[in-house]
PDB file of C-alpha atoms in Angstrom:
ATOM      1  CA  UNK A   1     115.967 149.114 147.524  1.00  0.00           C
ATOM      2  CA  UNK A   2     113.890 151.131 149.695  1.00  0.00           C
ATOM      3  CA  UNK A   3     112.731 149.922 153.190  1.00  0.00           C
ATOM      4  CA  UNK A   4     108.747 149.521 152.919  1.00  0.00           C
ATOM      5  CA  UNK A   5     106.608 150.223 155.741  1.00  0.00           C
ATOM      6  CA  UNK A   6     103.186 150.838 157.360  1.00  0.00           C
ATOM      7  CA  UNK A   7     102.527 153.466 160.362  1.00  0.00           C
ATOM      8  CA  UNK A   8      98.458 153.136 161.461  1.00  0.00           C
ATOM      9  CA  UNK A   9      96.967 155.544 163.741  1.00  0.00           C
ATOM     10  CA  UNK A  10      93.321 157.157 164.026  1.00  0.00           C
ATOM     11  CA  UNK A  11      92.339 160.986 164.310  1.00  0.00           C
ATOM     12  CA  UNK A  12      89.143 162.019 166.009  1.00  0.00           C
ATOM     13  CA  UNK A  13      87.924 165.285 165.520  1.00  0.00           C
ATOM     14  CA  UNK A  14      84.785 167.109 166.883  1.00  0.00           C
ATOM     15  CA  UNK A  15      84.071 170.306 166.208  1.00  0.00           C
ATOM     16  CA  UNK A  16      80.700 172.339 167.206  1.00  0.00           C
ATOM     17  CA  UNK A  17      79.584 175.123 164.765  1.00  0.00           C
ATOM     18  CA  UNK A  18      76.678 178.052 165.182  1.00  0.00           C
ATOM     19  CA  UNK A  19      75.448 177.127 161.694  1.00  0.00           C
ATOM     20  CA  UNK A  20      72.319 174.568 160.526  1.00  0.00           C
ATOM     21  CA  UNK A  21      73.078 171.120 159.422  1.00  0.00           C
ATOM     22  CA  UNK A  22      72.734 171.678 155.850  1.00  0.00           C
ATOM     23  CA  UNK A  23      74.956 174.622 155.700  1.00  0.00           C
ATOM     24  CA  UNK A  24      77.726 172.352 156.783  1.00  0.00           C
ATOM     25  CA  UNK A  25      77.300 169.453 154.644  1.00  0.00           C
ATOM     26  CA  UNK A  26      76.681 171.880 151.878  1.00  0.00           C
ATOM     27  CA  UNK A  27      80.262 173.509 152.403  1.00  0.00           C
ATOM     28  CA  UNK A  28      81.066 169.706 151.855  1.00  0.00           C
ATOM     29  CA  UNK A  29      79.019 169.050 148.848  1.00  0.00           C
ATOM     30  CA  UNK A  30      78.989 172.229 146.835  1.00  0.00           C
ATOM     31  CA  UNK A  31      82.125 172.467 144.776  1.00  0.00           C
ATOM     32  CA  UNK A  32      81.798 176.120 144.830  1.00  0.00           C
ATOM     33  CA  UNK A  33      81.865 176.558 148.929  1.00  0.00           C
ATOM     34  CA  UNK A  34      84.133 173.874 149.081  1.00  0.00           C
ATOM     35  CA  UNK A  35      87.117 175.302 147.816  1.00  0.00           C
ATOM     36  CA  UNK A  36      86.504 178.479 149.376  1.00  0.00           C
ATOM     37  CA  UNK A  37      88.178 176.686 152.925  1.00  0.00           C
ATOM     38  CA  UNK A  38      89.435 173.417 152.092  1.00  0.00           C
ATOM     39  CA  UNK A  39      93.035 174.533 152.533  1.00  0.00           C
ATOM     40  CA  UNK A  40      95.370 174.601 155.087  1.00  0.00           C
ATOM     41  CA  UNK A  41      98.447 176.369 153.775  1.00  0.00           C
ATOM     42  CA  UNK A  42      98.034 180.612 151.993  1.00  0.00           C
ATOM     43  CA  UNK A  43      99.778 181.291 149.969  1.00  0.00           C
ATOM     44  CA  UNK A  44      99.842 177.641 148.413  1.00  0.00           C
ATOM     45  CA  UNK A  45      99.168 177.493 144.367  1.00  0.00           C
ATOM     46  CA  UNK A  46      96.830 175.839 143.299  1.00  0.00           C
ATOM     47  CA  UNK A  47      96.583 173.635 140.576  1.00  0.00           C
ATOM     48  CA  UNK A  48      93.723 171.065 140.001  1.00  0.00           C
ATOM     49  CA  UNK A  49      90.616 171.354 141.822  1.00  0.00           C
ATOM     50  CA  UNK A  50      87.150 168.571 141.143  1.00  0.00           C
ATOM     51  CA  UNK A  51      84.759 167.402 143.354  1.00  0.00           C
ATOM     52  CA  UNK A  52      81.675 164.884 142.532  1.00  0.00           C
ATOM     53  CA  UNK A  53      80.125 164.626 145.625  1.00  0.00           C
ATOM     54  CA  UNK A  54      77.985 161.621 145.405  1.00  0.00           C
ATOM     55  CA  UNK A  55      78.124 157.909 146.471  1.00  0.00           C
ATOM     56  CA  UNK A  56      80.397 156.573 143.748  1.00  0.00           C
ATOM     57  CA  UNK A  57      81.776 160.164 143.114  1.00  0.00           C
ATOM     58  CA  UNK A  58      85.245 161.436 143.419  1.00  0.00           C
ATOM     59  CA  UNK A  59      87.656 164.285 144.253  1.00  0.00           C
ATOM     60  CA  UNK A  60      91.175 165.303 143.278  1.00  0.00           C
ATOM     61  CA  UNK A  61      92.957 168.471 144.728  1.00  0.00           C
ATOM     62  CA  UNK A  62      96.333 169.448 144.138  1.00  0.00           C
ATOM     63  CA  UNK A  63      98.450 172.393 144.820  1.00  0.00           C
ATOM     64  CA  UNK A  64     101.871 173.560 145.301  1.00  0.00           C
ATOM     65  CA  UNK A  65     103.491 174.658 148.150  1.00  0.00           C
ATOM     66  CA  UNK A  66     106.055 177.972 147.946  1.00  0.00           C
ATOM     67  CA  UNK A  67     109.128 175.858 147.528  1.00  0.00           C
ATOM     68  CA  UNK A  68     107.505 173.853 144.095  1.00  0.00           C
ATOM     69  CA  UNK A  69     106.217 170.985 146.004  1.00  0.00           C
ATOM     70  CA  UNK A  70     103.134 169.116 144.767  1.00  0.00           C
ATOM     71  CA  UNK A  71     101.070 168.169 147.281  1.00  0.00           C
ATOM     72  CA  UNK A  72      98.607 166.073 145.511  1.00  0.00           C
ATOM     73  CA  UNK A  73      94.949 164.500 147.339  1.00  0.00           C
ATOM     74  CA  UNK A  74      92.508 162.124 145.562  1.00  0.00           C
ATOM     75  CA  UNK A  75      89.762 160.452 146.901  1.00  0.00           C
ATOM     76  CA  UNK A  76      86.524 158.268 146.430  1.00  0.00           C
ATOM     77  CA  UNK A  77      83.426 158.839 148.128  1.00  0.00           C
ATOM     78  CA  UNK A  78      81.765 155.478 149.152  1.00  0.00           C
ATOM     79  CA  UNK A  79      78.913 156.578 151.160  1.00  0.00           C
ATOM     80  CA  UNK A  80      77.054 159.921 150.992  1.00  0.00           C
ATOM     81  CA  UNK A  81      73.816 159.890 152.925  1.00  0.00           C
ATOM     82  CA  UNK A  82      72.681 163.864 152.773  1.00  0.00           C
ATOM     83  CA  UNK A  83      72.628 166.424 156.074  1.00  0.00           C
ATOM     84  CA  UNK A  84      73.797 162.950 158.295  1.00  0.00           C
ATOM     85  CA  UNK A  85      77.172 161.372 157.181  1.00  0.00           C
ATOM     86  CA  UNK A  86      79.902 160.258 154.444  1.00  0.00           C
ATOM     87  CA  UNK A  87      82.350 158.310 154.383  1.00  0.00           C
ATOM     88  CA  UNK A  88      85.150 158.117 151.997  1.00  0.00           C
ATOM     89  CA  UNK A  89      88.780 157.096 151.159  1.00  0.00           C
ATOM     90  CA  UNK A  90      91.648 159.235 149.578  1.00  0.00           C
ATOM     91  CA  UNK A  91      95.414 158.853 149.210  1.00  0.00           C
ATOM     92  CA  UNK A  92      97.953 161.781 149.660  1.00  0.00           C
ATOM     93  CA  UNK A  93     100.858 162.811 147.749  1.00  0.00           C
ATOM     94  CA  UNK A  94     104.420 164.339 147.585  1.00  0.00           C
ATOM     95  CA  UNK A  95     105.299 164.900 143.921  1.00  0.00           C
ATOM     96  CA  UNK A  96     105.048 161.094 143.141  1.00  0.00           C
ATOM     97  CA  UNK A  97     105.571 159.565 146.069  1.00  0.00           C
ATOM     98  CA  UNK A  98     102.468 158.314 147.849  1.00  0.00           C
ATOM     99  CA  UNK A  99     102.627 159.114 151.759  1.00  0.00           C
ATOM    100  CA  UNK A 100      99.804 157.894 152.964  1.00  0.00           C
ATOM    101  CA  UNK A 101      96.449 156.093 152.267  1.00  0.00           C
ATOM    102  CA  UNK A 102      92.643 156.684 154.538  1.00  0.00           C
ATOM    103  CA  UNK A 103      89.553 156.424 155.187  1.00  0.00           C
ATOM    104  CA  UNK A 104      87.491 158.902 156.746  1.00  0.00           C
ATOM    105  CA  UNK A 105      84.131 158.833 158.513  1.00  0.00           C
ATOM    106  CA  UNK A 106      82.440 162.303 158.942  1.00  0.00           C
ATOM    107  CA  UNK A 107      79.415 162.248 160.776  1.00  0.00           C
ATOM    108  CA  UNK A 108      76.869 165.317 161.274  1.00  0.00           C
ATOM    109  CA  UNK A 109      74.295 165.768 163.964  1.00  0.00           C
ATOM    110  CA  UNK A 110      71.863 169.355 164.516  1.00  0.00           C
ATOM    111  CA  UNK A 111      72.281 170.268 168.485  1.00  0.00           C
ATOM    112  CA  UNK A 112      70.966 173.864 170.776  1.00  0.00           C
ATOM    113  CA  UNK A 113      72.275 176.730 167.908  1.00  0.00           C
ATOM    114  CA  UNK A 114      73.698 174.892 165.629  1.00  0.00           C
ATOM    115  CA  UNK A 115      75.411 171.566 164.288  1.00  0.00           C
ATOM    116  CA  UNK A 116      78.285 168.958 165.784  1.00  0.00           C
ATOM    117  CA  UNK A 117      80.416 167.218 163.434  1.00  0.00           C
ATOM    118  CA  UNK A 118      82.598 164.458 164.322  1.00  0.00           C
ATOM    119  CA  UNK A 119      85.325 163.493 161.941  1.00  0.00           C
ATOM    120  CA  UNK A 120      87.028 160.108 161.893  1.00  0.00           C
ATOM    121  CA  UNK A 121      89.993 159.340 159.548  1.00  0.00           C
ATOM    122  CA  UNK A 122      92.037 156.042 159.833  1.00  0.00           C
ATOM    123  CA  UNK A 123      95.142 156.621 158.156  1.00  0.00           C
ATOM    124  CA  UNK A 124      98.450 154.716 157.359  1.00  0.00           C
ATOM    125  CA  UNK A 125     101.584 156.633 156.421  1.00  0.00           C
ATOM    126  CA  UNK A 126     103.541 154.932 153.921  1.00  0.00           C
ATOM    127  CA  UNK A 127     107.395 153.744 153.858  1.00  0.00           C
ATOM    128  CA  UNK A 128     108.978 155.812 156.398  1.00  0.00           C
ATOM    129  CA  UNK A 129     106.943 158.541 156.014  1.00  0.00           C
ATOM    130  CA  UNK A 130     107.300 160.522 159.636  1.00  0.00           C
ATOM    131  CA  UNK A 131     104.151 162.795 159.910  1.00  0.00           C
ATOM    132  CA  UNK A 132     105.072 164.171 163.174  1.00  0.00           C
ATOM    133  CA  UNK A 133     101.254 165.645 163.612  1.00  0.00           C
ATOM    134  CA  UNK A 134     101.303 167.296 160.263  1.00  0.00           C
ATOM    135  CA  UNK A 135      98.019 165.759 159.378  1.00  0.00           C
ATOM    136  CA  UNK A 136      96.464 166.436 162.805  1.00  0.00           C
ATOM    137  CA  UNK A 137      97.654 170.550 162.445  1.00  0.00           C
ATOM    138  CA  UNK A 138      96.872 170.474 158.454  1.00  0.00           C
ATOM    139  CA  UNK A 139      93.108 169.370 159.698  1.00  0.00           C
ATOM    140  CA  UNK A 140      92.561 171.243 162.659  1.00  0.00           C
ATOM    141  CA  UNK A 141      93.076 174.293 160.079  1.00  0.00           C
ATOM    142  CA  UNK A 142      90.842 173.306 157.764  1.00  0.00           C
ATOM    143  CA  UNK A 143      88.444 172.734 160.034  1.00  0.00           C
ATOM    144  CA  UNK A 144      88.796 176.301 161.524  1.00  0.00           C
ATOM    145  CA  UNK A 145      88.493 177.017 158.064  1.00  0.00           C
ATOM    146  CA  UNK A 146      85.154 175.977 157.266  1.00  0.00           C
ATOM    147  CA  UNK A 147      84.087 177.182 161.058  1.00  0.00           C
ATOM    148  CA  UNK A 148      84.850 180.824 159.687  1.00  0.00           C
ATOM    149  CA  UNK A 149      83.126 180.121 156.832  1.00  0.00           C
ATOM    150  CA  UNK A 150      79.634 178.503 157.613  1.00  0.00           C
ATOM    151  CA  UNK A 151      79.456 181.035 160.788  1.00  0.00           C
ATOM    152  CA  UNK A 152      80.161 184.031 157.773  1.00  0.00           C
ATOM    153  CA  UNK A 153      77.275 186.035 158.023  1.00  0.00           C
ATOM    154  CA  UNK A 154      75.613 185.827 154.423  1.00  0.00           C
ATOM    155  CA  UNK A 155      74.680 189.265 154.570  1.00  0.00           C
ATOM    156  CA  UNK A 156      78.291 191.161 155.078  1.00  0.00           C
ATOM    157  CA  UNK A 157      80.383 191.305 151.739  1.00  0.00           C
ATOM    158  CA  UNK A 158      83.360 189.148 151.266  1.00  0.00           C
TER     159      UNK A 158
END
């Protein structure tokens, strides 16, 4: 029998981008911009890919990493209030095994040339799972991610 466990800790996030408000909830909300930089990993396959973006609405993403790994996210949005917040909770994945369970508060706010975003997830790794700041880095890219990608500028070719 396997030992069961629970590991709590919070990440805080703020990040400042030279972009309007709704550009950056839109690379959110949009399905389309969306999966242009939610990733942290090239060179990952991916596999599964559907966002609802609504209060009520869901999202599933899973890919796998080079070595075959499926790393598998799914998550329910519980509060979507447009161009100033949402909140929502998702589980992550290994294969089968669930590693960890959270919910995240992301909060938006227009300042001087642009838009601040503060991100708030409370997460608990499952059973033993040792994260070693995995989640933290696997963020933080995303995050410069979707900098690069609201700060494109719309009229240079991708």
């Amino acid at each position: 029998m396997s030992k069961r466990s629970t590991d709590h800790t919070t990440i805080t996030i703020e990040r400042h981008f030279k972009a309007p408000l709704s550009k950056v909830f839109n690379a959110w909300a949009i399905p389309e911009q969306k999966r242009q930089w939610f990733a942290c990993h090239e060179g990952w396959k991916p596999l599964e890919f559907q966002l609802d973006f609504r209060t009520g609405g869901s999202e599933s993403n899973r890919v796998a990493s080079a070595d075959g790994v499926v790393h598998a996210y799914q998550a329910r949005y519980i509060d979507v209030i447009q161009n100033e917040r949402f909140i929502y909770a998702f589980d992550m994945m290994l294969d089968d095994l669930r590693i960890s369970v959270s919910l995240a508060t992301i909060n938006f706010a227009s300042e001087p040339g642009g838009t601040k975003m503060t991100f708030v997830e409370q997460v608990v790794f499952l059973d033993g799972y040792s994260d070693n700041g995995s989640r933290l880095m696997g963020t933080e890219i995303g995050f410069d991610n979707l900098k690069l990608f609201v700060e494109a500028d719309d009229a240079r070719p991708n």
